[in-house]
Coordinates of C-alpha atoms in Angstrom, one line a residue:
M59 CA 0.2 0.2 -0.2
G60 CA 1.2 3.8 -1.0
N61 CA 1.6 6.4 1.8
N62 CA -0.8 8.2 3.7
K63 CA 0.3 11.7 2.4
K64 CA -2.1 13.1 0.1
S65 CA -1.8 12.6 -4.0
H66 CA -1.8 15.3 -6.7
R67 CA -4.4 13.1 -8.0
A68 CA -6.1 12.8 -5.0
N69 CA -6.7 16.5 -4.3
I70 CA -7.5 17.0 -7.6
L71 CA -10.5 14.4 -7.3
D72 CA -11.3 16.2 -4.0
N73 CA -10.8 19.9 -4.7
L74 CA -11.5 20.3 -8.3
L75 CA -15.3 22.1 -9.8
A76 CA -16.8 22.6 -6.4
G77 CA -19.8 23.7 -7.2
V78 CA -20.9 21.4 -9.9
T79 CA -22.3 18.3 -9.5
P80 CA -19.0 16.2 -8.4
P81 CA -17.9 12.9 -10.0
K82 CA -19.4 10.0 -7.6
I83 CA -17.0 8.5 -6.0
E84 CA -17.4 5.9 -3.2
T85 CA -13.7 5.2 -2.2
K86 CA -10.4 5.4 -2.9
E87 CA -6.6 3.3 -2.8
E88 CA -3.5 3.7 -3.9
V89 CA -1.3 0.6 -4.4
N90 CA 2.0 -0.1 -5.5
I91 CA 1.8 -2.3 -8.5
A92 CA 4.9 -4.6 -10.0
K93 CA 5.2 -5.1 -13.9
D94 CA 4.6 -9.0 -13.4
S95 CA 1.9 -9.0 -10.6
D96 CA -1.6 -11.0 -11.2
F97 CA -3.1 -8.0 -10.5
D98 CA -1.8 -6.4 -13.8
K99 CA -3.3 -9.3 -15.9
K100 CA -6.5 -7.8 -14.5
I101 CA -5.9 -4.2 -16.0
T102 CA -8.3 -4.0 -18.9
I103 CA -8.5 -0.6 -21.6
K104 CA -11.7 0.2 -23.0
E105 CA -12.2 2.6 -26.1
E106 CA -15.3 4.1 -24.8
F107 CA -12.5 5.9 -21.5
K108 CA -9.4 5.6 -23.5
S109 CA -11.3 7.7 -26.4
L110 CA -11.4 10.8 -24.5
I111 CA -7.7 10.6 -23.3
P112 CA -6.2 13.6 -25.4
P113 CA -3.5 11.4 -27.7
L114 CA 0.1 12.2 -27.5
S115 CA 2.3 13.3 -30.7
A116 CA 4.8 11.1 -31.2
D117 CA 8.1 13.6 -30.0
E118 CA 5.8 13.9 -26.8
Y119 CA 5.5 10.1 -26.6
K120 CA 9.2 9.7 -27.2
K121 CA 10.3 12.3 -24.4
L122 CA 7.9 10.6 -22.1
E123 CA 9.3 6.9 -23.0
E124 CA 12.8 8.0 -22.4
N125 CA 12.1 10.0 -19.1
I126 CA 9.8 6.7 -17.5
V127 CA 12.8 4.4 -18.5
A128 CA 15.7 6.8 -17.1
D129 CA 13.5 7.5 -13.8
G130 CA 10.9 5.4 -13.8
C131 CA 6.9 6.3 -14.0
R132 CA 6.4 8.7 -10.9
D133 CA 2.9 9.2 -11.9
S134 CA 0.4 6.8 -10.3
L135 CA -2.2 4.6 -13.1
V136 CA -5.9 5.3 -12.4
L137 CA -8.1 2.7 -12.5
W138 CA -11.8 2.0 -11.7
D139 CA -11.6 -0.7 -9.3
K140 CA -15.2 -3.1 -10.7
E141 CA -13.7 -5.8 -8.3
T142 CA -13.9 -8.3 -11.1
E143 CA -11.5 -6.1 -13.2
Y144 CA -9.6 -2.8 -13.2
I145 CA -10.3 -0.4 -16.4
L146 CA -8.0 2.0 -17.0
I147 CA -9.4 5.7 -17.2
D148 CA -5.7 7.3 -16.8
G149 CA -2.6 6.5 -17.8
H150 CA -3.2 4.5 -21.0
N151 CA 0.4 6.2 -22.0
R152 CA 2.0 5.6 -19.1
Y153 CA 0.4 2.3 -18.6
K154 CA 2.0 1.0 -22.6
I155 CA 5.6 2.2 -22.0
C156 CA 5.6 0.6 -18.5
Q157 CA 4.6 -2.6 -20.2
E158 CA 6.5 -2.5 -23.3
N159 CA 9.7 -1.4 -20.7
S160 CA 9.2 -3.8 -18.1
V161 CA 8.7 -0.8 -15.8
R162 CA 7.1 -1.1 -12.1
F163 CA 4.5 1.3 -11.8
N164 CA 1.7 2.5 -8.8
V165 CA -2.3 2.9 -9.1
Y166 CA -5.0 4.5 -7.8
L167 CA -8.1 2.8 -7.7
V168 CA -11.2 4.2 -7.8
K169 CA -15.1 2.7 -7.4
F170 CA -17.3 4.5 -9.2
P171 CA -21.0 3.4 -9.5
D172 CA -21.2 3.9 -13.1
A173 CA -19.3 4.4 -16.1
D174 CA -20.5 8.2 -16.6
S175 CA -19.5 9.1 -13.0
A176 CA -15.8 7.6 -14.5
K177 CA -16.3 9.8 -17.2
D178 CA -17.2 12.9 -15.6
W179 CA -13.9 12.3 -13.2
M180 CA -11.8 12.3 -16.8
L181 CA -13.3 15.5 -18.3
N182 CA -12.4 17.1 -14.8
N183 CA -8.8 15.3 -14.7
Q184 CA -7.8 16.3 -17.9
L185 CA -9.3 20.2 -17.4
G186 CA -7.1 20.1 -14.5
K187 CA -3.7 19.5 -17.2
R188 CA -1.3 22.0 -17.7
N189 CA -0.1 21.1 -21.5
V190 CA -4.1 20.6 -22.4
T191 CA -4.4 22.9 -26.0
D192 CA -6.7 26.0 -25.8
D193 CA -9.3 24.4 -28.7
T194 CA -9.1 21.2 -26.2
K195 CA -9.5 23.4 -23.1
S196 CA -12.9 24.5 -24.9
Y197 CA -14.0 21.0 -26.5
L198 CA -13.7 19.7 -22.8
R199 CA -15.5 22.5 -20.9
G200 CA -18.3 22.1 -23.7
M201 CA -18.7 18.3 -23.3
Q202 CA -18.6 19.0 -19.5
Y203 CA -21.5 21.6 -20.2
A204 CA -23.6 19.2 -21.8
R205 CA -23.4 16.1 -19.6
E206 CA -24.5 18.8 -16.5
K207 CA -27.1 19.7 -18.3
K208 CA -28.4 16.3 -18.9
K209 CA -28.0 15.3 -15.1
V210 CA -30.4 17.3 -14.1
G211 CA -33.3 17.1 -16.5
Q212 CA -32.0 19.1 -19.9
N213 CA -33.0 22.5 -17.7
Q214 CA -29.5 23.8 -17.2
F215 CA -29.8 24.7 -13.2
T216 CA -28.4 22.4 -10.9
I217 CA -31.1 21.1 -8.4
E218 CA -29.3 20.7 -5.2
R219 CA -28.7 24.1 -3.6
N220 CA -29.5 26.3 -0.4
P221 CA -33.1 26.8 -1.1
D222 CA -32.0 30.8 0.5
T223 CA -29.4 31.4 -2.4
P224 CA -30.4 32.0 -5.9
A225 CA -30.3 29.1 -8.5
K226 CA -27.0 29.8 -10.7
S227 CA -26.7 27.9 -14.3
T228 CA -24.9 25.5 -15.4
A229 CA -23.2 28.2 -17.8
E230 CA -22.9 30.3 -14.9
K231 CA -21.1 27.7 -12.7
L232 CA -18.3 26.6 -15.0
A233 CA -17.8 30.2 -16.1
E234 CA -16.7 30.9 -11.9
I235 CA -13.9 27.8 -12.4
H236 CA -12.9 27.6 -15.4
K237 CA -12.3 31.8 -15.3
V238 CA -14.3 32.6 -17.8
S239 CA -17.0 34.3 -19.2
E240 CA -20.9 32.1 -19.6
P241 CA -20.8 33.1 -23.3
T242 CA -17.5 31.3 -23.7
I243 CA -19.2 28.4 -21.9
I244 CA -22.2 28.4 -23.9
R245 CA -20.1 28.8 -26.9
D246 CA -18.0 25.9 -26.4
N247 CA -20.7 23.7 -26.1
K248 CA -21.3 24.6 -29.4
Y249 CA -18.3 23.5 -30.8
A250 CA -18.4 20.4 -29.0
V251 CA -21.7 19.7 -30.0
T252 CA -20.6 20.4 -33.7
L253 CA -17.2 19.2 -33.5
N254 CA -18.7 15.9 -32.6
K255 CA -21.4 16.0 -35.2
I256 CA -18.6 16.2 -38.2
T257 CA -16.4 13.5 -36.3
F258 CA -19.2 11.0 -35.7
E259 CA -17.4 8.1 -34.1
N260 CA -14.5 8.8 -35.1
D261 CA -12.1 9.7 -32.5
E262 CA -8.2 10.0 -34.9
L263 CA -10.3 12.9 -36.8
R264 CA -11.6 14.6 -33.8
W265 CA -8.0 15.0 -32.1
N266 CA -6.3 15.2 -35.1
I267 CA -8.6 18.3 -35.1
L268 CA -8.2 19.3 -31.8
N269 CA -4.7 19.2 -32.1
K270 CA -3.9 21.2 -35.5
I271 CA -3.1 18.1 -38.1
I272 CA -6.2 18.7 -40.1
S273 CA -5.8 22.6 -40.2
I274 CA -9.8 23.9 -39.6
T275 CA -10.3 26.6 -37.0
K276 CA -12.8 27.1 -34.0
N277 CA -14.6 29.4 -35.9
A278 CA -15.0 27.7 -38.5
I279 CA -16.4 25.5 -37.0
L280 CA -18.9 27.4 -34.7
L281 CA -19.8 29.0 -38.2
L282 CA -20.9 25.2 -39.3
A283 CA -23.1 24.9 -36.5
D284 CA -26.3 25.4 -38.3
E285 CA -25.6 23.2 -41.0
S286 CA -27.6 19.7 -40.8
D287 CA -26.2 16.9 -39.3
E288 CA -26.1 15.5 -42.8
T289 CA -23.9 18.0 -44.0
L290 CA -21.9 18.1 -41.1
L291 CA -20.9 14.5 -41.5
E292 CA -20.2 14.8 -45.2
I293 CA -17.7 17.5 -44.1
G294 CA -16.4 15.4 -41.6
K295 CA -15.6 12.4 -44.2
K296 CA -14.2 14.5 -46.7
L297 CA -11.4 15.7 -44.0
A298 CA -10.6 12.8 -43.3
E299 CA -10.1 11.9 -46.4
G300 CA -7.5 15.1 -46.8
Q301 CA -9.5 17.7 -48.1
T302 CA -9.9 20.5 -46.9
L303 CA -12.5 22.8 -45.3
A304 CA -12.2 26.0 -48.7
E305 CA -12.1 22.2 -51.0
I306 CA -15.5 21.1 -49.4
Q307 CA -17.2 24.1 -48.9
K308 CA -16.9 24.9 -52.7
E309 CA -17.8 21.2 -53.4
L310 CA -21.4 21.7 -51.2
T311 CA -22.0 25.0 -53.1
K312 CA -22.4 22.8 -56.3
K313 CA -24.8 20.9 -55.0
P314 CA -27.9 23.1 -54.3
V315 CA -30.2 20.9 -54.9
D316 CA -28.5 17.9 -52.3
N317 CA -29.6 20.1 -49.4
I318 CA -33.0 22.4 -49.8
E319 CA -32.2 23.9 -46.8
I320 CA -29.2 24.8 -47.5
H321 CA -30.2 26.0 -50.3
I322 CA -33.3 28.2 -48.6
K323 CA -30.3 30.1 -46.2
Q324 CA -27.9 30.9 -48.6
T325 CA -31.3 32.7 -50.8
Q326 CA -33.1 33.9 -47.6
K327 CA -30.8 36.5 -47.1
D328 CA -31.9 38.2 -50.0
I329 CA -35.5 37.5 -50.3
N330 CA -35.4 39.7 -46.6
V331 CA -33.6 42.3 -48.6
F332 CA -36.2 42.4 -51.5
L333 CA -39.2 42.3 -49.0
T334 CA -37.7 45.4 -46.6
K335 CA -37.2 47.4 -49.4
A336 CA -40.7 46.7 -51.0
I337 CA -42.1 46.8 -47.4
K338 CA -39.9 51.0 -47.3
Q339 CA -40.8 52.0 -50.8
K340 CA -44.2 50.6 -51.4
S341 CA -42.9 49.2 -54.8
I342 CA -44.4 45.7 -56.5
L343 CA -40.8 45.6 -58.2
H344 CA -39.1 44.0 -55.7
L345 CA -42.6 41.9 -54.4
I346 CA -41.7 40.5 -58.0
E347 CA -37.8 40.4 -57.2
A348 CA -38.6 37.7 -54.1
E349 CA -41.3 36.1 -56.1
K350 CA -38.2 35.1 -58.7
I351 CA -36.5 34.0 -56.2
L352 CA -39.0 31.7 -54.7
Q353 CA -40.5 30.2 -57.9
K354 CA -36.6 29.6 -58.5
I355 CA -36.3 27.4 -55.1
R356 CA -39.8 25.6 -56.0
S357 CA -38.5 24.8 -59.5
E358 CA -35.1 23.1 -57.9
I359 CA -37.6 21.4 -55.2
E360 CA -40.0 19.8 -58.1
K361 CA -36.9 18.9 -60.1
K362 CA -35.6 17.2 -57.1
E363 CA -38.9 15.5 -56.2
N364 CA -38.7 14.1 -60.0

């Protein structure tokens, strides 16, 4: 067993995100484990948890490996203790390096009541790390916002509070914790939701975007937020194939009939301009121009249906 001194991870676990629904933890324990012990054989890696961990670049992985081989694995691996198995929830790269180089390691056992609680802990833990990129922080905050809202039945206000204290929204609480503005938290959620739609079940693509391996900015993704799920999925597939966002958007604009919603959005501004002028100037000519645009859309819809 390890000593009684509280580890850095324990402090993160206990103190991070005060005021927001904390990850549910039953017990925690630090254990010293040898590489060749029977305990090691029970450690399980599951993709649903691994996918929440930002991958290291080749250089970062090499540097970490050199440090572990030279100095040992100083940070404990964090495992979800399910008694019949131990699921790795933090330390995937360290575990792989220790396995390949026969390095001893410590583990930090945590009992969670369910997978959602384990994932909450993982998000909190990642946000507490110093080497997380700004885009990744934004994405993780957005994911955290969505999960907090889900916990309170699609209501952004937390349930457990002092009745004499005014309710704070999830956005307000997270903004205070992360020292950003409420609009930033709302924008983070918009970013995370849109990115997840673009990278649907493609974890490699998502992290390549977050780590700037694929060049598409956060602002560009936010501008895509109002596109249909089908369009976002198509954009994601083409990004994975190596196309740039500019190339993809150019292709999409050549398909005005493939997605009527997109075409309507592109012409709505023109229609509004003509209608506004028609009202202000009492001009029948502007009404005629607006009708021409509407007729063009009708014709394209009819062609699509036929």
